[in-house]
Amino acid sequence: MSTQALGGVLSEEQKKQFDEEGYLIVKGLLADDAQIIMDEFMRLHAAGPIPGCFQPMTAEEADGDILKQYPRMMHPHKVNEIAFRYMLHPKVMNILADLFGADPLAAQSMFYFKPPGAKGQALHQDQFYLKVEPGTCIAAWTAVDPADEENGGLFLVPQTNRIDIECPHTADPAVSFTKEEVDVPEGREAIPARMDAGDVLFFNGSVIHGSYPNSSADRFRRAFICHYSDAATTKIGKYYKPLYRHDGTAVTVEANEDAGPCGTEFQQTGAH
């Protein structure tokens, strides 16, 4: 295993932004890689179902729901070398080391296609699902296409990194493909994270975020999204194992069976 120290890449201003607001956009971090990521995942989509990762429907089966033809891929790093490589990309892992103040551990990868007409994803908090102990998780959200309000780009609520994990209520199925939704705290508002292809958004696991439907006529909003904890992690939700160090070696920690703030009202499957 490599002993090279991670981190040392962010400015004090960038770290302050993340600590105070709960998020940080690093412009152009993977600008040279966005097309590679896009091409690989479009190839995977064309190849059809991947057991346990990706189950697209035909147009007839989808019955007008375009998102069922382009569902998200869950944990593609478990079946695809390029996904695994980008989950552990050195540029991403070095930034995470600065944000955590410790070596990061990769917990999850996902790919969202979000074609025109697709539903959004109701506002939520990642730590509700990952249940990292001690501390929290951090997401690295890589824009593969430009993302804005028209094509269903991400919205987030600044400074909600300082709040507790909220118990969600049921989301509106007409606009969200996920069922859990949390409210924006009084006095705060959700703002758009406008991004170019190759920008990477990092945000704390308590930050409230989500998206609205893709209302564009012809623009996908593809994104490669990974979640991380750090080397101090002793527990994580059972759907996020094993964890991986920056060199690709696996780390096993205890499964967190805690039902969280809602008891068993919401059965947390790991999807979010």
Short mmCIF file of C-alpha atoms in Angstrom, two decimals:
data_model
loop_
_atom_site.label_atom_id
_atom_site.label_comp_id
_atom_site.label_asym_id
_atom_site.label_seq_id
_atom_site.Cartn_x
_atom_site.Cartn_y
_atom_site.Cartn_z
CA MET A 1 0.00 0.00 0.00
CA SER A 2 1.26 3.47 -0.88
CA THR A 3 2.47 5.54 2.03
CA GLN A 4 2.32 8.85 0.13
CA ALA A 5 0.44 11.46 2.14
CA LEU A 6 -2.86 12.65 0.73
CA GLY A 7 -4.17 16.19 0.73
CA GLY A 8 -2.45 19.54 0.66
CA VAL A 9 -4.30 20.71 -2.45
CA LEU A 10 -7.02 23.09 -1.20
CA SER A 11 -6.54 26.69 -0.18
CA GLU A 12 -7.54 27.92 3.25
CA GLU A 13 -10.35 29.87 1.57
CA GLN A 14 -11.72 26.70 -0.04
CA LYS A 15 -11.60 24.78 3.22
CA LYS A 16 -13.32 27.66 5.01
CA GLN A 17 -16.06 27.68 2.35
CA PHE A 18 -16.70 23.98 2.92
CA ASP A 19 -16.60 24.21 6.71
CA GLU A 20 -18.94 27.21 6.85
CA GLU A 21 -21.36 26.51 3.99
CA GLY A 22 -21.16 22.73 3.82
CA TYR A 23 -20.17 22.52 0.18
CA LEU A 24 -17.45 23.37 -2.32
CA ILE A 25 -17.47 23.36 -6.14
CA VAL A 26 -14.05 22.72 -7.67
CA LYS A 27 -14.23 24.01 -11.22
CA GLY A 28 -12.79 21.86 -13.98
CA LEU A 29 -11.35 19.23 -11.65
CA LEU A 30 -12.24 16.39 -14.06
CA ALA A 31 -12.75 18.46 -17.20
CA ASP A 32 -10.41 16.20 -19.17
CA ASP A 33 -12.31 13.11 -18.01
CA ALA A 34 -16.00 13.97 -18.37
CA GLN A 35 -16.23 12.65 -21.92
CA ILE A 36 -14.49 9.39 -20.95
CA ILE A 37 -16.99 8.88 -18.13
CA MET A 38 -19.93 9.74 -20.37
CA ASP A 39 -18.84 7.40 -23.16
CA GLU A 40 -18.34 4.48 -20.78
CA PHE A 41 -21.71 4.81 -19.07
CA MET A 42 -23.57 5.29 -22.34
CA ARG A 43 -21.86 2.11 -23.54
CA LEU A 44 -23.02 0.33 -20.40
CA HIS A 45 -26.56 1.58 -20.92
CA ALA A 46 -26.59 0.32 -24.51
CA ALA A 47 -25.37 -3.10 -23.33
CA GLY A 48 -28.44 -3.55 -21.14
CA PRO A 49 -29.11 -4.85 -17.62
CA ILE A 50 -26.39 -5.49 -15.04
CA PRO A 51 -27.65 -7.68 -12.16
CA GLY A 52 -27.71 -5.78 -8.90
CA CYS A 53 -26.59 -2.55 -10.55
CA PHE A 54 -28.77 -1.52 -13.47
CA GLN A 55 -32.21 -2.64 -14.65
CA PRO A 56 -33.49 -0.49 -17.55
CA MET A 57 -36.91 -1.08 -19.08
CA THR A 58 -37.87 -0.97 -22.72
CA ALA A 59 -39.94 1.99 -23.91
CA GLU A 60 -43.01 -0.22 -23.90
CA GLU A 61 -42.36 -1.46 -20.36
CA ALA A 62 -41.62 2.07 -19.12
CA ASP A 63 -45.09 3.24 -20.18
CA GLY A 64 -44.08 6.85 -20.68
CA ASP A 65 -41.67 7.15 -17.73
CA ILE A 66 -38.36 7.97 -19.42
CA LEU A 67 -36.46 7.50 -16.15
CA LYS A 68 -37.37 3.81 -16.17
CA GLN A 69 -35.51 3.53 -19.47
CA TYR A 70 -32.56 5.37 -17.94
CA PRO A 71 -32.50 4.42 -14.24
CA ARG A 72 -29.47 5.26 -12.15
CA MET A 73 -26.66 2.74 -11.78
CA MET A 74 -25.94 1.70 -8.21
CA HIS A 75 -22.41 0.74 -7.16
CA PRO A 76 -21.04 0.51 -10.72
CA HIS A 77 -17.54 0.38 -9.23
CA LYS A 78 -18.32 -3.21 -8.28
CA VAL A 79 -18.72 -4.25 -11.92
CA ASN A 80 -16.75 -1.73 -13.98
CA GLU A 81 -13.06 -0.81 -13.90
CA ILE A 82 -13.52 2.76 -15.13
CA ALA A 83 -16.12 3.47 -12.43
CA PHE A 84 -13.77 2.03 -9.80
CA ARG A 85 -10.89 4.13 -11.10
CA TYR A 86 -12.84 7.38 -11.04
CA MET A 87 -14.29 6.66 -7.61
CA LEU A 88 -10.67 6.61 -6.39
CA HIS A 89 -9.33 9.33 -8.70
CA PRO A 90 -6.30 10.99 -7.06
CA LYS A 91 -7.61 14.51 -7.67
CA VAL A 92 -10.83 13.65 -5.82
CA MET A 93 -9.16 11.69 -3.02
CA ASN A 94 -6.66 14.47 -2.30
CA ILE A 95 -9.42 17.04 -1.93
CA LEU A 96 -11.37 14.69 0.32
CA ALA A 97 -8.30 14.26 2.52
CA ASP A 98 -8.20 18.02 3.01
CA LEU A 99 -11.93 18.22 3.73
CA PHE A 100 -11.95 15.31 6.20
CA GLY A 101 -8.58 16.14 7.71
CA ALA A 102 -7.87 12.40 7.36
CA ASP A 103 -7.45 9.79 4.64
CA PRO A 104 -10.77 9.16 2.85
CA LEU A 105 -12.49 5.81 2.33
CA ALA A 106 -14.74 5.30 -0.71
CA ALA A 107 -18.16 3.86 0.16
CA GLN A 108 -20.38 4.13 -2.91
CA SER A 109 -20.59 5.04 -6.58
CA MET A 110 -23.64 5.92 -8.66
CA PHE A 111 -24.34 7.18 -12.16
CA TYR A 112 -27.41 9.25 -13.03
CA PHE A 113 -28.48 9.67 -16.67
CA LYS A 114 -31.46 12.03 -16.10
CA PRO A 115 -32.68 12.42 -19.69
CA PRO A 116 -35.10 15.16 -20.81
CA GLY A 117 -38.46 14.72 -19.08
CA ALA A 118 -37.03 12.72 -16.16
CA LYS A 119 -38.27 13.29 -12.62
CA GLY A 120 -36.10 14.90 -9.98
CA GLN A 121 -35.01 13.66 -6.57
CA ALA A 122 -36.64 15.17 -3.49
CA LEU A 123 -34.55 17.11 -0.99
CA HIS A 124 -32.70 14.77 1.37
CA GLN A 125 -29.56 14.28 3.48
CA ASP A 126 -27.01 11.61 2.55
CA GLN A 127 -26.04 10.75 6.12
CA PHE A 128 -29.63 9.54 6.71
CA TYR A 129 -28.73 6.64 4.42
CA LEU A 130 -25.01 6.07 4.90
CA LYS A 131 -25.11 6.28 8.71
CA VAL A 132 -21.37 6.81 9.09
CA GLU A 133 -19.97 6.67 12.64
CA PRO A 134 -18.16 8.60 13.91
CA GLY A 135 -18.59 11.79 11.90
CA THR A 136 -20.37 11.90 8.58
CA CYS A 137 -19.98 11.24 4.88
CA ILE A 138 -18.96 13.57 2.06
CA ALA A 139 -20.28 13.35 -1.50
CA ALA A 140 -18.27 14.06 -4.64
CA TRP A 141 -20.79 14.94 -7.39
CA THR A 142 -19.14 15.12 -10.83
CA ALA A 143 -21.08 16.87 -13.58
CA VAL A 144 -20.74 14.86 -16.78
CA ASP A 145 -22.99 17.31 -18.66
CA PRO A 146 -23.44 20.99 -17.85
CA ALA A 147 -26.04 21.13 -15.06
CA ASP A 148 -28.44 23.99 -14.38
CA GLU A 149 -32.05 24.66 -13.45
CA GLU A 150 -33.43 23.77 -16.88
CA ASN A 151 -32.02 20.24 -17.10
CA GLY A 152 -32.54 19.29 -13.47
CA GLY A 153 -29.27 20.35 -11.89
CA LEU A 154 -28.67 19.94 -8.18
CA PHE A 155 -30.01 22.35 -5.55
CA LEU A 156 -28.57 22.53 -2.05
CA VAL A 157 -29.26 24.42 1.16
CA PRO A 158 -26.13 26.19 2.46
CA GLN A 159 -25.14 25.81 6.13
CA THR A 160 -27.33 22.77 6.69
CA ASN A 161 -24.11 20.92 7.46
CA ARG A 162 -24.73 22.32 10.95
CA ILE A 163 -28.13 20.71 11.49
CA ASP A 164 -29.16 17.28 12.68
CA ILE A 165 -30.35 14.51 10.40
CA GLU A 166 -34.06 15.09 9.88
CA CYS A 167 -36.83 12.51 9.72
CA PRO A 168 -38.30 12.85 6.20
CA HIS A 169 -41.88 12.86 5.03
CA THR A 170 -43.23 11.29 1.84
CA ALA A 171 -42.25 13.10 -1.36
CA ASP A 172 -44.54 13.94 -4.28
CA PRO A 173 -44.21 11.00 -6.71
CA ALA A 174 -45.18 13.25 -9.62
CA VAL A 175 -41.86 15.12 -9.40
CA SER A 176 -39.52 12.81 -7.44
CA PHE A 177 -38.47 9.25 -8.16
CA THR A 178 -37.45 8.76 -4.50
CA LYS A 179 -39.99 8.68 -1.70
CA GLU A 180 -38.29 10.55 1.17
CA GLU A 181 -38.21 14.35 1.42
CA VAL A 182 -37.02 16.76 4.08
CA ASP A 183 -38.10 20.37 4.45
CA VAL A 184 -35.90 23.42 4.03
CA PRO A 185 -35.30 24.89 7.52
CA GLU A 186 -37.00 28.19 8.28
CA GLY A 187 -34.91 31.14 7.18
CA ARG A 188 -32.89 29.18 4.63
CA GLU A 189 -33.37 28.46 0.93
CA ALA A 190 -32.24 25.94 -1.65
CA ILE A 191 -29.88 27.41 -4.25
CA PRO A 192 -28.83 25.96 -7.63
CA ALA A 193 -25.38 24.45 -8.02
CA ARG A 194 -24.69 25.48 -11.62
CA MET A 195 -21.90 23.37 -13.02
CA ASP A 196 -19.97 22.76 -16.22
CA ALA A 197 -18.96 19.30 -17.38
CA GLY A 198 -16.00 18.18 -15.28
CA ASP A 199 -16.77 20.36 -12.26
CA VAL A 200 -16.97 18.46 -8.98
CA LEU A 201 -19.24 19.45 -6.10
CA PHE A 202 -18.24 18.24 -2.63
CA PHE A 203 -20.81 18.43 0.17
CA ASN A 204 -21.24 17.33 3.76
CA GLY A 205 -23.56 14.44 4.59
CA SER A 206 -25.99 16.66 6.53
CA VAL A 207 -26.42 19.17 3.70
CA ILE A 208 -29.98 19.18 2.36
CA HIS A 209 -29.93 18.76 -1.41
CA GLY A 210 -31.94 17.39 -4.30
CA SER A 211 -33.16 18.23 -7.77
CA TYR A 212 -36.25 18.99 -9.82
CA PRO A 213 -37.41 17.41 -13.10
CA ASN A 214 -35.39 17.84 -16.28
CA SER A 215 -37.61 20.27 -18.19
CA SER A 216 -35.25 20.71 -21.15
CA ALA A 217 -36.19 19.54 -24.62
CA ASP A 218 -33.00 17.70 -25.48
CA ARG A 219 -30.40 17.92 -22.68
CA PHE A 220 -29.32 15.04 -20.46
CA ARG A 221 -28.00 15.80 -16.97
CA ARG A 222 -25.57 12.96 -16.46
CA ALA A 223 -23.58 12.82 -13.23
CA PHE A 224 -21.12 10.44 -11.57
CA ILE A 225 -21.60 10.55 -7.81
CA CYS A 226 -19.56 8.91 -5.06
CA HIS A 227 -19.74 8.94 -1.27
CA TYR A 228 -16.90 8.72 1.19
CA SER A 229 -16.16 8.43 4.88
CA ASP A 230 -12.72 8.66 6.48
CA ALA A 231 -10.13 6.45 8.11
CA ALA A 232 -11.74 6.90 11.54
CA THR A 233 -14.94 5.15 10.40
CA THR A 234 -16.00 2.25 12.60
CA LYS A 235 -19.58 1.80 11.33
CA ILE A 236 -21.51 2.40 8.12
CA GLY A 237 -24.83 1.29 6.68
CA LYS A 238 -24.73 -2.29 5.46
CA TYR A 239 -25.31 -1.30 1.83
CA TYR A 240 -22.01 0.59 1.67
CA LYS A 241 -19.45 -2.12 2.24
CA PRO A 242 -16.63 -2.74 1.74
CA LEU A 243 -14.90 0.61 1.90
CA TYR A 244 -11.82 1.32 -0.22
CA ARG A 245 -8.61 3.17 0.45
CA HIS A 246 -7.11 5.43 -2.20
CA ASP A 247 -4.89 2.57 -3.43
CA GLY A 248 -7.86 0.25 -3.98
CA THR A 249 -7.45 -1.99 -0.95
CA ALA A 250 -10.69 -2.96 0.77
CA VAL A 251 -11.51 -2.08 4.38
CA THR A 252 -14.21 -3.85 6.37
CA VAL A 253 -16.02 -2.04 9.20
CA GLU A 254 -19.06 -2.90 11.30
CA ALA A 255 -22.50 -2.61 9.71
CA ASN A 256 -24.55 0.16 11.32
CA GLU A 257 -27.99 -1.28 12.08
CA ASP A 258 -29.25 1.85 13.86
CA ALA A 259 -32.67 2.79 12.46
CA GLY A 260 -31.84 6.48 12.78
CA PRO A 261 -34.22 9.35 13.65
CA CYS A 262 -37.32 7.68 12.16
CA GLY A 263 -37.19 4.28 13.78
CA THR A 264 -38.56 1.86 11.18
CA GLU A 265 -40.98 4.28 9.55
CA PHE A 266 -38.75 4.50 6.51
CA GLN A 267 -36.94 1.29 5.57
CA GLN A 268 -33.55 2.56 4.53
CA THR A 269 -32.48 0.44 1.57
CA GLY A 270 -29.36 2.43 0.79
CA ALA A 271 -30.84 4.05 -2.32
CA HIS A 272 -30.86 7.84 -2.37
#
